[in-house]
Short mmCIF file of C-alpha atoms in Angstrom, two decimals:
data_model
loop_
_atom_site.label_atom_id
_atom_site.label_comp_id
_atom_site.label_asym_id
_atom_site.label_seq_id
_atom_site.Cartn_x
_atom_site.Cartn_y
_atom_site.Cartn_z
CA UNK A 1 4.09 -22.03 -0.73
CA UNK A 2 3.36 -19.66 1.73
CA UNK A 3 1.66 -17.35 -0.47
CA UNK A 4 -0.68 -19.48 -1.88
CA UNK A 5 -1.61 -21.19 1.37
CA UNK A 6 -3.28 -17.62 2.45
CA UNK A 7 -5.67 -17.61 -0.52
CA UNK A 8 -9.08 -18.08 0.09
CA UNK A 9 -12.38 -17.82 -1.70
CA UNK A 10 -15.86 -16.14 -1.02
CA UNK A 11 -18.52 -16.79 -2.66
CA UNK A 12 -21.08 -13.56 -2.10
CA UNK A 13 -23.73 -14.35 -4.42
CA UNK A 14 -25.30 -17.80 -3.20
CA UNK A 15 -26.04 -20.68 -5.99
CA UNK A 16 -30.14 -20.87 -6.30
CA UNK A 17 -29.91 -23.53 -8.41
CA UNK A 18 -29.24 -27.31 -8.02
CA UNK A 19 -25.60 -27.17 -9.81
CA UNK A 20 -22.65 -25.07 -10.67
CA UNK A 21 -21.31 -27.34 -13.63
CA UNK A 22 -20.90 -25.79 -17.09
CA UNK A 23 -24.38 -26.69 -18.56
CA UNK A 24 -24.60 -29.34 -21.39
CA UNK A 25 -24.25 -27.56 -25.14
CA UNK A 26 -27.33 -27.46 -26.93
CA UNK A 27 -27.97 -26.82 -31.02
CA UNK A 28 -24.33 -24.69 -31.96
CA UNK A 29 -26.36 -22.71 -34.28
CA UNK A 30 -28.19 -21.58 -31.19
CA UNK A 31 -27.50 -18.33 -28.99
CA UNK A 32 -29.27 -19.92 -25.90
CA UNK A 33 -26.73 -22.59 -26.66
CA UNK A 34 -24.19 -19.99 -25.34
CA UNK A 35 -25.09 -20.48 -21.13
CA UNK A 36 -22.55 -20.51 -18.59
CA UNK A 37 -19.30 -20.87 -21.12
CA UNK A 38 -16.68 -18.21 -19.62
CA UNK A 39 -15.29 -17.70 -16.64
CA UNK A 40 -14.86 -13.87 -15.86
CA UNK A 41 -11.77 -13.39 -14.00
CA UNK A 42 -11.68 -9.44 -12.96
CA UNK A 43 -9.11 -7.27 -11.31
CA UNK A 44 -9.15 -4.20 -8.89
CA UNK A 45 -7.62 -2.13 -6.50
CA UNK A 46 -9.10 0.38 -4.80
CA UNK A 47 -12.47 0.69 -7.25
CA UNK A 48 -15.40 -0.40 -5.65
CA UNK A 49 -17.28 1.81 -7.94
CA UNK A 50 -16.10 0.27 -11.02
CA UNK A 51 -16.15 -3.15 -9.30
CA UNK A 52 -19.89 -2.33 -8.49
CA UNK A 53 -20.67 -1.89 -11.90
CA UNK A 54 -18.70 -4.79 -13.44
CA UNK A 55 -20.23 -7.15 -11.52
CA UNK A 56 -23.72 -5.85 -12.47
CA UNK A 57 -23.12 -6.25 -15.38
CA UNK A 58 -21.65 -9.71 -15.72
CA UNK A 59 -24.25 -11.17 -13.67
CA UNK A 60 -27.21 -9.79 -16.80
CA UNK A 61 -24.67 -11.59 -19.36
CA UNK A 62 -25.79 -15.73 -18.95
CA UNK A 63 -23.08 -16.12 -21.13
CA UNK A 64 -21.06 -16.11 -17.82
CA UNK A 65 -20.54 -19.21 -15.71
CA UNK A 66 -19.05 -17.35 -12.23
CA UNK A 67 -17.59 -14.08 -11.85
CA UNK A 68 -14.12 -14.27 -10.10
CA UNK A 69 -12.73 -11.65 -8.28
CA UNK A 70 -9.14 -10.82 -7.82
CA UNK A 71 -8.88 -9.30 -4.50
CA UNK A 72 -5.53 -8.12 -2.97
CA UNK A 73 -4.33 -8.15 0.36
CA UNK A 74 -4.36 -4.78 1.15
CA UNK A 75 -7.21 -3.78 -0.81
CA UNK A 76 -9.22 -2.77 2.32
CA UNK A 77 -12.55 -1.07 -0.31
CA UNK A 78 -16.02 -2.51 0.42
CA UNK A 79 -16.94 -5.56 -0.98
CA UNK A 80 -19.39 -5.66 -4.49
CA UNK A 81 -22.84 -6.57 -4.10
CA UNK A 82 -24.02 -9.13 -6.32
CA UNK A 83 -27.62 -10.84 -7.13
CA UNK A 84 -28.15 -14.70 -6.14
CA UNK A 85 -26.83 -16.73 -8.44
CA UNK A 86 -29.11 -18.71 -10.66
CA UNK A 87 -28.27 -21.76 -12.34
CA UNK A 88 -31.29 -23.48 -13.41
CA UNK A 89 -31.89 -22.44 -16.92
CA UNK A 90 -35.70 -22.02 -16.23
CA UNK A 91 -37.26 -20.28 -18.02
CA UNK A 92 -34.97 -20.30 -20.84
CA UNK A 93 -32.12 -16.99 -20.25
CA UNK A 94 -32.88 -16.77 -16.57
CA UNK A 95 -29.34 -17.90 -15.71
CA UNK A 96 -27.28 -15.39 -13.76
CA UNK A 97 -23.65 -16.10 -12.31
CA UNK A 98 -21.76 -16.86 -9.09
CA UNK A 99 -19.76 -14.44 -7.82
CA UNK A 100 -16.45 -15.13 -5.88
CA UNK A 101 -13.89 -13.09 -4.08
CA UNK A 102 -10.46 -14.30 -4.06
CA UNK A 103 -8.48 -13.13 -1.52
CA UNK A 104 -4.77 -13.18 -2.73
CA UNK A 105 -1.23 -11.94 -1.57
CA UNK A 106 0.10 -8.98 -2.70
CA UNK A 107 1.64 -10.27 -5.86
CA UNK A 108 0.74 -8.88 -9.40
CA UNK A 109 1.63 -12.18 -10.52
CA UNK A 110 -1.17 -14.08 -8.52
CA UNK A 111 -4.35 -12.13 -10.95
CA UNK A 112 -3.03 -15.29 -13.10
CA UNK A 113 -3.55 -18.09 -9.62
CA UNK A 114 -4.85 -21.30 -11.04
CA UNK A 115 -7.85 -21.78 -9.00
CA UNK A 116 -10.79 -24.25 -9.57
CA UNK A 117 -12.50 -23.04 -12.57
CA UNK A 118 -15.20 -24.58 -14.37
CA UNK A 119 -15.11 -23.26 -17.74
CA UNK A 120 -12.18 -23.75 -20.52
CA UNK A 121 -12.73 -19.97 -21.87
CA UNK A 122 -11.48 -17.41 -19.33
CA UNK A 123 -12.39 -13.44 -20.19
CA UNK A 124 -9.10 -11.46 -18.08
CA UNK A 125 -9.80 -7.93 -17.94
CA UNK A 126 -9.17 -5.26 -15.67
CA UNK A 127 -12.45 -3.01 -13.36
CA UNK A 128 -11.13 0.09 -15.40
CA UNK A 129 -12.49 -1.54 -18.61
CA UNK A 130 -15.48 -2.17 -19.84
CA UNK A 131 -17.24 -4.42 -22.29
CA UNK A 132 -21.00 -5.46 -23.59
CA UNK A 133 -22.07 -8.66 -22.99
CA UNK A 134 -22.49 -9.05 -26.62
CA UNK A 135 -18.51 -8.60 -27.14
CA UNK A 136 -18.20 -11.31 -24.85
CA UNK A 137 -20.51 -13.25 -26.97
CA UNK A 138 -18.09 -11.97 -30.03
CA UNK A 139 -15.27 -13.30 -28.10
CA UNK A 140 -16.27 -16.62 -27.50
CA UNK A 141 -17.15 -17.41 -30.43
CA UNK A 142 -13.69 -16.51 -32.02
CA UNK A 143 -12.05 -18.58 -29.10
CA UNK A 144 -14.57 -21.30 -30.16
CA UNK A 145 -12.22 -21.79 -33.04
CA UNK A 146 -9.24 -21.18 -31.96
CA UNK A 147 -9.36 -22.50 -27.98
CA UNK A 148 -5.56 -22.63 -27.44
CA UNK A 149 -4.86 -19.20 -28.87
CA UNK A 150 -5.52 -15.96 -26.90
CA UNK A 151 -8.55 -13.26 -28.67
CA UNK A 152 -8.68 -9.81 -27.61
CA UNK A 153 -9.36 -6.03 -28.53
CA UNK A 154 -5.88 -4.59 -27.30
CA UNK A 155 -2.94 -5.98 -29.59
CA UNK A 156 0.93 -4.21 -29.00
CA UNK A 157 3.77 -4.69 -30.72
CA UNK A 158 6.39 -5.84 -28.11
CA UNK A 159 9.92 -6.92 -30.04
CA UNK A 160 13.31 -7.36 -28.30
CA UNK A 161 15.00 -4.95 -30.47
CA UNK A 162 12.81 -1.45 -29.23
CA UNK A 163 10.39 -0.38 -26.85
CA UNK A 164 6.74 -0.36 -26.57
CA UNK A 165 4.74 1.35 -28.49
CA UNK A 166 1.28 0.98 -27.34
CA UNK A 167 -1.04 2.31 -30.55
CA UNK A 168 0.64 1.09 -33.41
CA UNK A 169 -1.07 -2.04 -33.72
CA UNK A 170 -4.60 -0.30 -33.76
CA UNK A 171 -3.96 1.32 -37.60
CA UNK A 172 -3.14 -0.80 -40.87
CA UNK A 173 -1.39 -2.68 -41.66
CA UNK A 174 -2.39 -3.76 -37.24
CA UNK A 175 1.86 -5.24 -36.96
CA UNK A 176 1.42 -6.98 -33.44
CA UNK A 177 3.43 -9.61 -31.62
CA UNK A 178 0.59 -9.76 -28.28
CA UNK A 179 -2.33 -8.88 -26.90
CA UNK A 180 -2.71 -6.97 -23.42
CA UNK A 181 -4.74 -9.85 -22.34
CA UNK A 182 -5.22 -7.54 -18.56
CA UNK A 183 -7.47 -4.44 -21.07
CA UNK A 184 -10.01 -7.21 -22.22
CA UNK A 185 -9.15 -10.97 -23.51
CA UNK A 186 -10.23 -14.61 -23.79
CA UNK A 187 -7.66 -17.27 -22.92
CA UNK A 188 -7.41 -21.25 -22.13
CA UNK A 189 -8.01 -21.61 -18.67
CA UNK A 190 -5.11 -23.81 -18.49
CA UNK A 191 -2.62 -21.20 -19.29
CA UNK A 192 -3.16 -19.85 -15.79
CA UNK A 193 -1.27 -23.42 -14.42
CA UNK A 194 1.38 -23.04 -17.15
CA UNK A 195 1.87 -18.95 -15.79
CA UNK A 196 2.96 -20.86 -11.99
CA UNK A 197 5.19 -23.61 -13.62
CA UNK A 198 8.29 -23.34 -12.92
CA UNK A 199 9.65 -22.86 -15.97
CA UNK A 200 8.87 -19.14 -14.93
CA UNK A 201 9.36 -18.88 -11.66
CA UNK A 202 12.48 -16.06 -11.47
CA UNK A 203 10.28 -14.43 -14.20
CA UNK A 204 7.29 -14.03 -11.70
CA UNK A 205 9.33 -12.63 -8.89
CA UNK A 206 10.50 -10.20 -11.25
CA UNK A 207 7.65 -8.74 -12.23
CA UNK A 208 6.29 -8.99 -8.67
CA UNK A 209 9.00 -7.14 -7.49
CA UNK A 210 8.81 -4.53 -10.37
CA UNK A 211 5.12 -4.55 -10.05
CA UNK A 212 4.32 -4.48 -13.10
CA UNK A 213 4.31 -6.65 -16.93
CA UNK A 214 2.31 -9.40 -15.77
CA UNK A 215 0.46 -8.88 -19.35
CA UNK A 216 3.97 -9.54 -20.85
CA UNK A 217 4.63 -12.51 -18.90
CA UNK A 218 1.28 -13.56 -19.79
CA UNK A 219 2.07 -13.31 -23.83
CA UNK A 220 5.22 -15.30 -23.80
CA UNK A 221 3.37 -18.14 -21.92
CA UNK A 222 1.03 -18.28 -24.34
CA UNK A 223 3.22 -18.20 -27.17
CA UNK A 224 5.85 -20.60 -25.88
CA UNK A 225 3.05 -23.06 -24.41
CA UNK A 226 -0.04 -22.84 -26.85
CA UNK A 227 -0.76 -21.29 -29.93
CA UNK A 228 1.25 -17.90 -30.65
CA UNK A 229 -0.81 -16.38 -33.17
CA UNK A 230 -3.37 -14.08 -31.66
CA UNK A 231 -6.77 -13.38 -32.52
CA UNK A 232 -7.69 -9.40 -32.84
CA UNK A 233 -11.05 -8.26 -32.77
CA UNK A 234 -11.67 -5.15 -33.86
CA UNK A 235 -15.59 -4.56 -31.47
CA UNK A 236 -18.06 -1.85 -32.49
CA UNK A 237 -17.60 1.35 -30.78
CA UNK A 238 -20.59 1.06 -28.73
CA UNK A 239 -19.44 -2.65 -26.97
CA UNK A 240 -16.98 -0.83 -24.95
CA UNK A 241 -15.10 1.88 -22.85
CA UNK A 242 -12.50 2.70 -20.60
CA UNK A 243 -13.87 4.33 -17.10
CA UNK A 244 -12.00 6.77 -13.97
CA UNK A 245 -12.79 4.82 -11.54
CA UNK A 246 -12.15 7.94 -8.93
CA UNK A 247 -8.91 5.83 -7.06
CA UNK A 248 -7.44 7.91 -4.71
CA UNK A 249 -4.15 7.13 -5.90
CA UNK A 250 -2.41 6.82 -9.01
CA UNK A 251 -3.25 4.14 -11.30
CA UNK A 252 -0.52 0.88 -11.33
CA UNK A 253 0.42 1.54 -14.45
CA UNK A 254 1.10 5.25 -13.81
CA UNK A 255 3.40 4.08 -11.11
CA UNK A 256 5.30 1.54 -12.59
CA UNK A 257 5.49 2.54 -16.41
CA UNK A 258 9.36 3.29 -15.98
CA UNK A 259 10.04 -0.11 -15.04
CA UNK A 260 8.32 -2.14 -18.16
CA UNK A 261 10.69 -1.62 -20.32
CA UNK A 262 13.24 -3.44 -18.30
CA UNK A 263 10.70 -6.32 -17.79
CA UNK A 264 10.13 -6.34 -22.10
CA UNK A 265 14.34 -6.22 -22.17
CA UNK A 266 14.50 -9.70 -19.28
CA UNK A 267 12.32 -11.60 -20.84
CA UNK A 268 13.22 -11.54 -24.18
CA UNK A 269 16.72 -12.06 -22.69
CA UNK A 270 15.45 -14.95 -20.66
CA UNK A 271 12.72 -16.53 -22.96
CA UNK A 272 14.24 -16.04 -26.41
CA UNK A 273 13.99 -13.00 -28.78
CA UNK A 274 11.80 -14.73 -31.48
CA UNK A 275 9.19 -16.16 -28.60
CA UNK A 276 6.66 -13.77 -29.84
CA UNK A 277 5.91 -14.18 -33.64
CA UNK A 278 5.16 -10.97 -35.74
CA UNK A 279 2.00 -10.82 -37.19
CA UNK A 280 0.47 -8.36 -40.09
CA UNK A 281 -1.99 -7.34 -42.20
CA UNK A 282 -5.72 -8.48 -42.02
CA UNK A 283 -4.93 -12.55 -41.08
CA UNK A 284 -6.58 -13.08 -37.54
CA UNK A 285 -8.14 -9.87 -37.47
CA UNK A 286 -11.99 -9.83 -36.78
CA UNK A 287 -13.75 -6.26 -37.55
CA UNK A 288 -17.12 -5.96 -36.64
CA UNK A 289 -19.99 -4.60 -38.94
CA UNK A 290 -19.31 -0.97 -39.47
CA UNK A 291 -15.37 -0.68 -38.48
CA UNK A 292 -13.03 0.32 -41.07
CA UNK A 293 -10.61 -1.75 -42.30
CA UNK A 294 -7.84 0.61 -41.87
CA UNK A 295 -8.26 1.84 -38.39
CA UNK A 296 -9.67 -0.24 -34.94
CA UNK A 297 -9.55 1.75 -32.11
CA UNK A 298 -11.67 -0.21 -29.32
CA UNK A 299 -13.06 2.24 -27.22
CA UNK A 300 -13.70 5.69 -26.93
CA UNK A 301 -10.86 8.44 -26.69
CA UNK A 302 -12.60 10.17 -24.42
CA UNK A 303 -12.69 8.45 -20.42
CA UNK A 304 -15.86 7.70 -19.41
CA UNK A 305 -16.98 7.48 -15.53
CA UNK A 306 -18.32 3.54 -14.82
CA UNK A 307 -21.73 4.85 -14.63
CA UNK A 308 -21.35 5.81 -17.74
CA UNK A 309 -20.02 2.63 -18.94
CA UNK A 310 -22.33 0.19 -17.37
CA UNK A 311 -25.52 2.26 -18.50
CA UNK A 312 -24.32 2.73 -21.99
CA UNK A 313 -23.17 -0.72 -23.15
CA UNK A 314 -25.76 -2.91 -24.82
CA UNK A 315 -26.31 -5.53 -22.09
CA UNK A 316 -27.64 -8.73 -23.72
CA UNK A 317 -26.19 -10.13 -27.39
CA UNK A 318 -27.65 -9.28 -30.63
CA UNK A 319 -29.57 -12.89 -31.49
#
């Protein structure tokens, strides 16, 4: 198509090393054994700040393969700064990842584009959020055991019948349908070629013309492709938080939040009204050492500037 004949990608932190593979696995019982698994895939508009900061901290986490950088048409903000990428391995923990720029159309839909992408664990999340590189390491290993389903911190409870209600799934007994794979999640990376099959083509046109429910989109692909039981992890307070990232206009979701529910109402229409199976109670719900069992909040009330965020997070995993 036209659209995706106009992508292109920029690499602006140069490979040191002799090869951008996944490295080979070693001892499973290992945390070095964790190198170069996921494939960040991050989305912005307008927030070099937060950009700034999520890419310095990917790059510290060598749980990350390559950074990838969804990067709209008209975005016109400066450009991240990253570190040279190191892919050697020596010493042992030196690795730091690529980081690309892919410049897209102007279509919500295309944060999901199938590009070339090395990993089978992709971590979606948006600049606004923010997460430790040990949560990644949390992640992964969940998706580990469950590589076909999608594992995540944000859960909703999205049913055919009556509208969103976003906090719900966050308090006992956690009744969820999805997870808002866009706030923080781990997914196959071949769910991004299911997203441009066909099969949901008037789907994607919709919700690049609404500009906005790509996340829902996202959820019924994975339930009606791969496996529709999600995995919720419920992350120490401390492994993340949500960050202004000073845009000078209002956020997308701001903008568009009148227009979701008609999205929720289409697809259900067009997809079938059981696609997303209802899920509840403590099955496929991972709390970390300290969090209640009756309440999982995953990040501060409070908004936290990106500065903030990036300095406060624990930056390497607990081994």
């Amino acid at each position: 198509s036209s659209s995706s004949s106009s992508i292109k990608a920029t690499t602006i932190a140069t490979i040191s090393g002799p090869s951008a593979g996944v490295p080979p696995q070693e001892s499973p019982d290992s945390a070095a054994a964790y190198v170069g698994r996921v494939t960040v895939l991050l989305s912005a508009f307008q927030q070099p700040e937060c950009l700034q900061k999520q890419v310095e901290l990917w790059q510290s986490c060598p749980l990350v393969h390559t950074v990838r950088i969804n990067r709209f048409a008209t975005d016109d903000s400066p450009l991240p700064k990253a570190q040279p990428a190191d892919h050697t391995r020596s010493p042992p923990g030196l690795w730091r990842p690529a980081v690309v720029v892919d410049q897209l159309p102007n279509n919500l839909t295309y944060r999901f584009w199938p590009r070339d992408i090395a990993t089978e664990a992709v971590f979606t999340v948006d600049a606004d959020t923010f997460y430790s590189c040990r949560a990644l390491h949390r992640v992964y290993e969940v998706f580990r055991q469950h590589p076909r389903s999608a594992v995540g911190m944000h859960p909703r409870l999205l049913l055919a019948s009556e509208p969103e209600v976003w906090d719900i799934s966050y308090i006992t007994p956690f009744r969820r349908t999805m997870l808002l794979i866009t706030k923080g999640g781990m997914h196959n990376n071949a769910t991004l070629a299911a997203y441009f099959s066909p099969r949901y083509a008037a789907a994607r046109a919709l919700v690049d013309a609404s500009l906005t429910a790509e996340d829902f989109l996202m959820s019924f692909v994975q339930a009606l492709e791969f496996e529709p039981v999600v995995q919720y992890i419920c992350l120490e307070l401390r492994d993340t938080c949500h960050a202004e990232c000073n845009q000078k206009i209002k956020s997308l979701g701001q903008r568009t939040m009148h227009r979701r529910d008609d999205l929720r109402k289409y697809l259900f229409a067009t997809l079938g009204n059981d696609s997303l199976p209802f899920q509840s109670g403590l099955t496929n719900v991972h709390f970390e050492p300290g969090r209640a069992n009756d309440l999982c909040r995953s990040m501060p009330v409070a908004p936290f500037n990106c500065m903030t965020c990036r300095d406060s997070l624990p930056l390497r995993p607990r081994i």
